[in-house]
Tab-separated table of C-alpha atoms in Angstrom:
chain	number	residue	atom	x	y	z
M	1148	UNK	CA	-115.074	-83.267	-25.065
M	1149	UNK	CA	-114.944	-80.048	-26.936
M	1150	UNK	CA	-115.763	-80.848	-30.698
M	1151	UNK	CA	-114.654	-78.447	-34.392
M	1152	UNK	CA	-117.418	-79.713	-37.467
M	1153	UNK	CA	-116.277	-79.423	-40.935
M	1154	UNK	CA	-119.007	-80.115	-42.901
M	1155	UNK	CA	-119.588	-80.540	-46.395
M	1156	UNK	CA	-116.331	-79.985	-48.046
M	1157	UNK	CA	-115.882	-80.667	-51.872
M	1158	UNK	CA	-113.470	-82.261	-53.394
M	1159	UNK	CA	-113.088	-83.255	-56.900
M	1160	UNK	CA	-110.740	-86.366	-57.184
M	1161	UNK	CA	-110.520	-89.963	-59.062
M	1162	UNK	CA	-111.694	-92.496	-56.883
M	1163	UNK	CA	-113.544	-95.511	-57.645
M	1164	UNK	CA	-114.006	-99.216	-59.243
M	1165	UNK	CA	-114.978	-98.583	-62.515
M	1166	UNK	CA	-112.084	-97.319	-65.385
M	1167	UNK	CA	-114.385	-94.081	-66.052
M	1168	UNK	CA	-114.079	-92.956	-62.261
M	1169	UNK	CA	-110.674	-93.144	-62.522
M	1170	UNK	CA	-110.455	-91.527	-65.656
M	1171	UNK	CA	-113.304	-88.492	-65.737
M	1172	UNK	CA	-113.191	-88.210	-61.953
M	1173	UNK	CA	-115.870	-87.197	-59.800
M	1174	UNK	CA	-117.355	-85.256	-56.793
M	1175	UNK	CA	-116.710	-86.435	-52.997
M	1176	UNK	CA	-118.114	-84.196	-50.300
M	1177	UNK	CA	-116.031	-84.829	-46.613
M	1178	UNK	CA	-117.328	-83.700	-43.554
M	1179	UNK	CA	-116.124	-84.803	-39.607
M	1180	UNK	CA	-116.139	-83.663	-36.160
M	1181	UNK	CA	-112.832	-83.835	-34.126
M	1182	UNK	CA	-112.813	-84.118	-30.328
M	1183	UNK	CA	-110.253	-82.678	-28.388
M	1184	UNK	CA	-109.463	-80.155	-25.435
M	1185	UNK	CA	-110.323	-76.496	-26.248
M	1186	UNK	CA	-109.163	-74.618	-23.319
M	1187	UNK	CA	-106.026	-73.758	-24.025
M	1188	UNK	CA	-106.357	-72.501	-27.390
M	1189	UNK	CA	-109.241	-70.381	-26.377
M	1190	UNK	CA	-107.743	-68.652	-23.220
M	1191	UNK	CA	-104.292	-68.442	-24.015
M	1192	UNK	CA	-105.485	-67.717	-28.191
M	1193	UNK	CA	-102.783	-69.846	-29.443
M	1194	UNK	CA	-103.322	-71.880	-32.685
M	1195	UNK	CA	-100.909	-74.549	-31.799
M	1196	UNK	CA	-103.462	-75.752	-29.207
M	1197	UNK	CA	-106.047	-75.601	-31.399
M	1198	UNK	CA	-106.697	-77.025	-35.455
M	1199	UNK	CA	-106.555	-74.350	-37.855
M	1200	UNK	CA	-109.627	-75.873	-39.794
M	1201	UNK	CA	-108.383	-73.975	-42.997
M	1202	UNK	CA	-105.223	-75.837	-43.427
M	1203	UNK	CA	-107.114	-78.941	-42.502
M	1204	UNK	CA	-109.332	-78.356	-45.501
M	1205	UNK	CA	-106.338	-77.858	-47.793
M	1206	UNK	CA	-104.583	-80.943	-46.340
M	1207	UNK	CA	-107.698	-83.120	-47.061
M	1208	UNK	CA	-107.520	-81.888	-50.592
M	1209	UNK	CA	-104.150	-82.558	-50.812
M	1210	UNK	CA	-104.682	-85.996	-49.473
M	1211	UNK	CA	-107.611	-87.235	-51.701
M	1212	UNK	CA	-105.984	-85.988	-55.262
M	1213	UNK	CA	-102.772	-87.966	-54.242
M	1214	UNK	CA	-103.784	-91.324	-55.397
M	1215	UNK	CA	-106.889	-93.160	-57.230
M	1216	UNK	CA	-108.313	-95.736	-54.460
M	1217	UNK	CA	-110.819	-98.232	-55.777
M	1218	UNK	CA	-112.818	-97.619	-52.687
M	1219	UNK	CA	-114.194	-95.347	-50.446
M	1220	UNK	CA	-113.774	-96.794	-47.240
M	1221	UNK	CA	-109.807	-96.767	-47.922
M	1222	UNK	CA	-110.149	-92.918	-48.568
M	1223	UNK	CA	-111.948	-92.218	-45.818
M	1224	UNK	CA	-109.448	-94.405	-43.588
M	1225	UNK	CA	-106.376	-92.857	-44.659
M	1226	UNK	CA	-107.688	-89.521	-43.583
M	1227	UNK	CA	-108.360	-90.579	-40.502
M	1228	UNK	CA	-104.998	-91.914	-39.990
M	1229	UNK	CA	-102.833	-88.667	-41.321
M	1230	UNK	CA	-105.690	-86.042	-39.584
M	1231	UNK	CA	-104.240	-87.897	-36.543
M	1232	UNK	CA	-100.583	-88.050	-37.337
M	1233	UNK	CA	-100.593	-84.704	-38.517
M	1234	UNK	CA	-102.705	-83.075	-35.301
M	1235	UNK	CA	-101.951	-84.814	-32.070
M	1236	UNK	CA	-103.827	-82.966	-29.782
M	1237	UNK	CA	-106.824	-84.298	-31.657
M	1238	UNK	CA	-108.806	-87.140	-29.348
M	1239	UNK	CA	-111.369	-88.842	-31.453
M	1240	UNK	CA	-112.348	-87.866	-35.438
M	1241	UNK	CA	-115.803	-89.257	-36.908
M	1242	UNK	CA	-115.674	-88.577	-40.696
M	1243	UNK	CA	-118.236	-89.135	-43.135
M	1244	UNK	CA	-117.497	-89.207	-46.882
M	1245	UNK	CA	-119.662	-89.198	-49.186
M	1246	UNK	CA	-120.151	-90.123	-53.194
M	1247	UNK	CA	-122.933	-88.211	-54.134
M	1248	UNK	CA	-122.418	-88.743	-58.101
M	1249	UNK	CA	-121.913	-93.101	-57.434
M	1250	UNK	CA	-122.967	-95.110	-60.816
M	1251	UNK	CA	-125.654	-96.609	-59.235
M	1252	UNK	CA	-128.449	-95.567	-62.120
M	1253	UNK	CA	-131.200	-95.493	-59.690
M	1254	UNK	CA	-133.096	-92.531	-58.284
M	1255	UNK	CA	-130.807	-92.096	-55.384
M	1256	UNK	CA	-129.305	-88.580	-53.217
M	1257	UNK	CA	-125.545	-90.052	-51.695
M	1258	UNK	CA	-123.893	-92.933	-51.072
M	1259	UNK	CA	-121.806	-92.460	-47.768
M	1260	UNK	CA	-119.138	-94.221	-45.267
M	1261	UNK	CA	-118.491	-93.505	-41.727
M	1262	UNK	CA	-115.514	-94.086	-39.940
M	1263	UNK	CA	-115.216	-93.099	-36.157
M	1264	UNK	CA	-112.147	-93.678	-34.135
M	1265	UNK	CA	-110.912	-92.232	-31.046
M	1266	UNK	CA	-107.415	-92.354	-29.100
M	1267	UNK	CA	-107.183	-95.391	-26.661
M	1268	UNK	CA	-103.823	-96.535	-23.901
M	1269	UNK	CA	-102.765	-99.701	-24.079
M	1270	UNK	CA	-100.085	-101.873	-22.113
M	1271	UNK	CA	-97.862	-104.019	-24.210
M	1272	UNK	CA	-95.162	-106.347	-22.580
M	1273	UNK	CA	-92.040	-106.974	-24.245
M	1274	UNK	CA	-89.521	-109.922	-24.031
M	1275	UNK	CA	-86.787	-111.133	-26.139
M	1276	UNK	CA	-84.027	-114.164	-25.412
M	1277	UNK	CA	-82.213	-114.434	-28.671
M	1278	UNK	CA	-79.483	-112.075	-29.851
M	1279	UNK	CA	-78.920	-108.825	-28.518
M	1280	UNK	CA	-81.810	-108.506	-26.234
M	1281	UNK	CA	-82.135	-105.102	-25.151
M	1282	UNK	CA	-81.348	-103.713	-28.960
M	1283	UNK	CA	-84.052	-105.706	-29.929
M	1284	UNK	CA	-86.854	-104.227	-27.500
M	1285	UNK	CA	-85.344	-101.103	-28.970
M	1286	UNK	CA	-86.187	-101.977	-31.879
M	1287	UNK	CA	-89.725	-103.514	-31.596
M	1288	UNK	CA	-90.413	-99.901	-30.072
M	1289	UNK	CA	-88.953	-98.078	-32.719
M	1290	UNK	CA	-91.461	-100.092	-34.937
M	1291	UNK	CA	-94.085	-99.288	-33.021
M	1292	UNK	CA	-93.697	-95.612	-33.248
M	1293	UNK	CA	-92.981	-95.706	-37.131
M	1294	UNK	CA	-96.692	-97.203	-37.333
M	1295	UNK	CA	-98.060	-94.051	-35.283
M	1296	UNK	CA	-98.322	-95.758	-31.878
M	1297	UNK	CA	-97.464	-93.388	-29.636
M	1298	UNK	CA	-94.975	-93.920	-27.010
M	1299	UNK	CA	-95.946	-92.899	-23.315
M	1300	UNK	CA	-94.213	-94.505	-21.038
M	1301	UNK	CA	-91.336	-97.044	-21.141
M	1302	UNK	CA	-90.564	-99.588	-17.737
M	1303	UNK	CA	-87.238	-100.264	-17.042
M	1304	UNK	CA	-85.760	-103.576	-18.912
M	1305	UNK	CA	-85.743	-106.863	-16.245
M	1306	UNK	CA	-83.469	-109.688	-16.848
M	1307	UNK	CA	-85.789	-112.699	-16.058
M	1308	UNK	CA	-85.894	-116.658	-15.804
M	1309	UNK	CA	-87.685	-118.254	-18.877
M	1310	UNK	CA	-91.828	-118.395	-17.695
M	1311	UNK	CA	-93.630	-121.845	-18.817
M	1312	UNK	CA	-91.508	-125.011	-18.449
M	1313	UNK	CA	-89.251	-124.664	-21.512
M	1314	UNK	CA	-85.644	-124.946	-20.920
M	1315	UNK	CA	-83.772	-121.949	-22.530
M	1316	UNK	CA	-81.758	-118.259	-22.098
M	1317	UNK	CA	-82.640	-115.799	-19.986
M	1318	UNK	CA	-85.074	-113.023	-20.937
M	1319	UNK	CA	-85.379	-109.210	-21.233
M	1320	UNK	CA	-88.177	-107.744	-20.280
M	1321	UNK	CA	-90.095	-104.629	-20.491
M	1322	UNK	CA	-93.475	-103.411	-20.780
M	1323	UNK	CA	-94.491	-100.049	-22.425
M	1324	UNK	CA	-97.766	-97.719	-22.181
M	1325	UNK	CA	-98.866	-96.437	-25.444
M	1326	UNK	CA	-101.607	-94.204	-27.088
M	1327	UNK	CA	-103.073	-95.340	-30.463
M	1328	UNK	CA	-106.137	-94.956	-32.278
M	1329	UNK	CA	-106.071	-98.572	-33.716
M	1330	UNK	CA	-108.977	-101.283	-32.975
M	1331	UNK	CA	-107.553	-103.354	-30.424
M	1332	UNK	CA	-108.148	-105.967	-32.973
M	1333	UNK	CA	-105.812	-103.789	-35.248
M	1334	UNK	CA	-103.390	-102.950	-32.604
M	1335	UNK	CA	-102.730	-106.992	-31.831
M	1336	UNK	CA	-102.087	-107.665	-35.451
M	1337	UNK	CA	-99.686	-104.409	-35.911
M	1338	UNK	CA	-97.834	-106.187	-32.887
M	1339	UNK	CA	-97.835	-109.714	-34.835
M	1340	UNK	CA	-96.504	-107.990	-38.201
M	1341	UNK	CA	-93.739	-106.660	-36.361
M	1342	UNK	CA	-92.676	-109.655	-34.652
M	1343	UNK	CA	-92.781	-111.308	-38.322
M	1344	UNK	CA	-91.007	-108.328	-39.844
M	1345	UNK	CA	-88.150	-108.845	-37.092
M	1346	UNK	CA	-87.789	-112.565	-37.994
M	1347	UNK	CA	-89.610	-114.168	-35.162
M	1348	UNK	CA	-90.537	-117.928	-35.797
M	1349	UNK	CA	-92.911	-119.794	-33.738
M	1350	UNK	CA	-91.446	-123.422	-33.335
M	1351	UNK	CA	-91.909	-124.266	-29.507
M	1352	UNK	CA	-95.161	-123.353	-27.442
M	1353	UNK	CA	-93.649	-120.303	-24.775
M	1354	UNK	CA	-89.739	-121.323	-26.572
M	1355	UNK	CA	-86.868	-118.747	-27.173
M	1356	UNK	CA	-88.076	-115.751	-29.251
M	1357	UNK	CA	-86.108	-113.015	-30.923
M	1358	UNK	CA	-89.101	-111.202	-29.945
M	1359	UNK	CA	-92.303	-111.443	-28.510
M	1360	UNK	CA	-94.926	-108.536	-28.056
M	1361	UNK	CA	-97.996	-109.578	-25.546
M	1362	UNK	CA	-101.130	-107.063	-25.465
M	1363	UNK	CA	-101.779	-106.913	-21.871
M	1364	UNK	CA	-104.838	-104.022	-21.936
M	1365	UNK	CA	-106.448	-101.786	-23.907
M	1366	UNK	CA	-108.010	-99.524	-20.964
M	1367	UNK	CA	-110.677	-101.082	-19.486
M	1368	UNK	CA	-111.990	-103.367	-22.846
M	1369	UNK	CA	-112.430	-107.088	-21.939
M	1370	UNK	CA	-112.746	-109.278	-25.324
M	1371	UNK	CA	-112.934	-112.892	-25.779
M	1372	UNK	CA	-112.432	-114.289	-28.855
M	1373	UNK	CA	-110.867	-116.644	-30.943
M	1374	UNK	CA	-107.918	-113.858	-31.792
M	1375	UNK	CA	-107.772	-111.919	-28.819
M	1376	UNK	CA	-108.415	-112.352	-25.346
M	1377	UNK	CA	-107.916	-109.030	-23.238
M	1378	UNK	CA	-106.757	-108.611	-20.458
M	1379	UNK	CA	-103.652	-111.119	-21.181
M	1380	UNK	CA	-105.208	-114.229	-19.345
M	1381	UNK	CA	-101.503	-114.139	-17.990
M	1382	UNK	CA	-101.212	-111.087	-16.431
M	1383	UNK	CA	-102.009	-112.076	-12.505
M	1384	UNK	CA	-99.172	-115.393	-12.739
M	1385	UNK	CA	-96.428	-113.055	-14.042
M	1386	UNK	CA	-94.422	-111.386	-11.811
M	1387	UNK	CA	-91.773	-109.946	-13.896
M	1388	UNK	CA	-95.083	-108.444	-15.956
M	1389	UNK	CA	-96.680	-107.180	-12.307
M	1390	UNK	CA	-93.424	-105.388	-11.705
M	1391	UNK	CA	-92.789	-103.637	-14.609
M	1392	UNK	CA	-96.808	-102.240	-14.881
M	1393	UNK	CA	-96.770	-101.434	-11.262
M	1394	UNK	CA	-93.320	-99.701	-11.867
M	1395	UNK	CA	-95.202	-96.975	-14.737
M	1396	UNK	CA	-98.911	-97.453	-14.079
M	1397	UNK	CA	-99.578	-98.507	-10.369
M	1398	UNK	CA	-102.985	-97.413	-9.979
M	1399	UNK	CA	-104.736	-98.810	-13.077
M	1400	UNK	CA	-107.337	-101.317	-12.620
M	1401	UNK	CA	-107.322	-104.407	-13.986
M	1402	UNK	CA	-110.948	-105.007	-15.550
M	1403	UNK	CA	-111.804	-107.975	-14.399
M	1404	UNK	CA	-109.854	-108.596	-11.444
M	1405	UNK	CA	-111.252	-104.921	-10.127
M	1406	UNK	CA	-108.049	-104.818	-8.355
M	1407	UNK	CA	-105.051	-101.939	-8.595
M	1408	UNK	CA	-101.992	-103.397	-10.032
M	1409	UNK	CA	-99.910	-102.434	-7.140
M	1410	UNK	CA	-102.453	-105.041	-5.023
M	1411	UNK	CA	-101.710	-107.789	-7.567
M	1412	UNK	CA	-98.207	-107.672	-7.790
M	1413	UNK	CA	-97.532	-107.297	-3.817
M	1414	UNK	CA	-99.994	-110.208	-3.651
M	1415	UNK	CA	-97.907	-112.719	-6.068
M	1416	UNK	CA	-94.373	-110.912	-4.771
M	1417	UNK	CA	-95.155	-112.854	-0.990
């Protein structure tokens, strides 16, 4: 992908652990390359399609002599996050900060971070049983998007029969495509804080839920751990899932399964 390097810009600002960082300030050099399509900006010479690097500069200024952060990493991570809110077009940013005056009192050049994180899709289903159902799907999504996950595509909302043995209401349904630049990691506990934040309480294994917010992929990753386990080990058992990912994204693969999900959910529909 097509890449624009700022390197080496200097900013004076008060970052840092110790009281006399905060208080005289120091120097912080910033430099990053950001990935994204050129094409348009350079044959139809239009700076919406493009990053106007100078402005960029500014805002990073701007950014860093907002606040004191005791560390570097959290610097270097929020400028990540608003270089991405504030330029969508932008794919992937790796930005390196560096300290170059840290009170380390040893013969030493720079101390440095890296952070490098690039756009991913990701599947999430929704399903909610308690209240008003459908407002509350609304309102997981509208969550979502006020944490800068980025809304692609939306299924149609299924009414469906409780899934797992537990006798309760019936459920709404939904799943949604999104673009984020969060870890997967990340992404599945943004989705936990906002079923806490909405008042979900997990009494009864697969029980009634104001809300619930699965992660069924994040493109083609497969993770086992003790967290996360991607795909959703679910995803092949579930019809009312099946239908509403073949209904917006027919043709994706499921990783392991190496099978379209159009094939899956005609298989389990029979």
């Amino acid at each position: 992908m097509d890449q624009l390097q700022i390197k080496d810009l200097e900013i004076f600002a008060y970052h840092g652990l110790f009281p006399s960082e905060k208080e005289l300030g120091q120097k912080f050099v910033v430099s990053a390359i950001l990935s994204y399509d050129m094409t348009k900006a350079a044959t139809d010479l239009d700076l919406t399609d493009s990053v106007h690097y100078g402005e960029l500069c500014q805002q990073w200024t701007t950014w860093f002599q907002e606040t004191s952060e005791d560390l570097i990493e959290t610097v270097a991570y929020k400028l990540v996050e608003r270089t991405f809110d504030a330029y969508p077009l932008v794919q992937e940013i790796q930005l390196e900060l560096k300290k170059p005056w840290a009170p380390v009192h040893l013969s030493l050049d720079t101390c440095s971070v890296t952070i490098h994180r690039r756009k991913q899709r990701a599947f999430i289903a929704l399903g909610s049983n308690m209240g008003d159902k459908q407002a509350n799907l609304k309102q997981a999504i509208e969550k979502m998007r006020a944490r800068g996950i980025h809304i692609l595509k939306e299924s149609s909302v299924l009414t469906t029969e409780p899934w797992g043995g537990v006798e309760q209401d019936s459920f709404a349904n939904q799943v949604v495509e999104v673009e984020t630049w969060l870890p997967a990691p990340v992404l599945l506990e943004t989705l936990l804080a906002i079923e806490s934040e909405m008042g979900r309480v997990r009494e009864v294994h697969w029980g009634p839920r104001l809300i619930d917010l699965d992660l069924l992929f994040v493109e083609d990753q497969v993770i086992y751990t003790d967290d996360l386990i991607l795909p959703h080990p679910y995803i092949a058992e579930r019809l009312f899932v099946l239908e509403s990912l073949q209904e917006i994204a027919p043709h994706f693969i499921h990783p392991t399964l190496k099978q379209p999900i159009r094939n899956l959910y005609n298989a389990l529909k029979k």
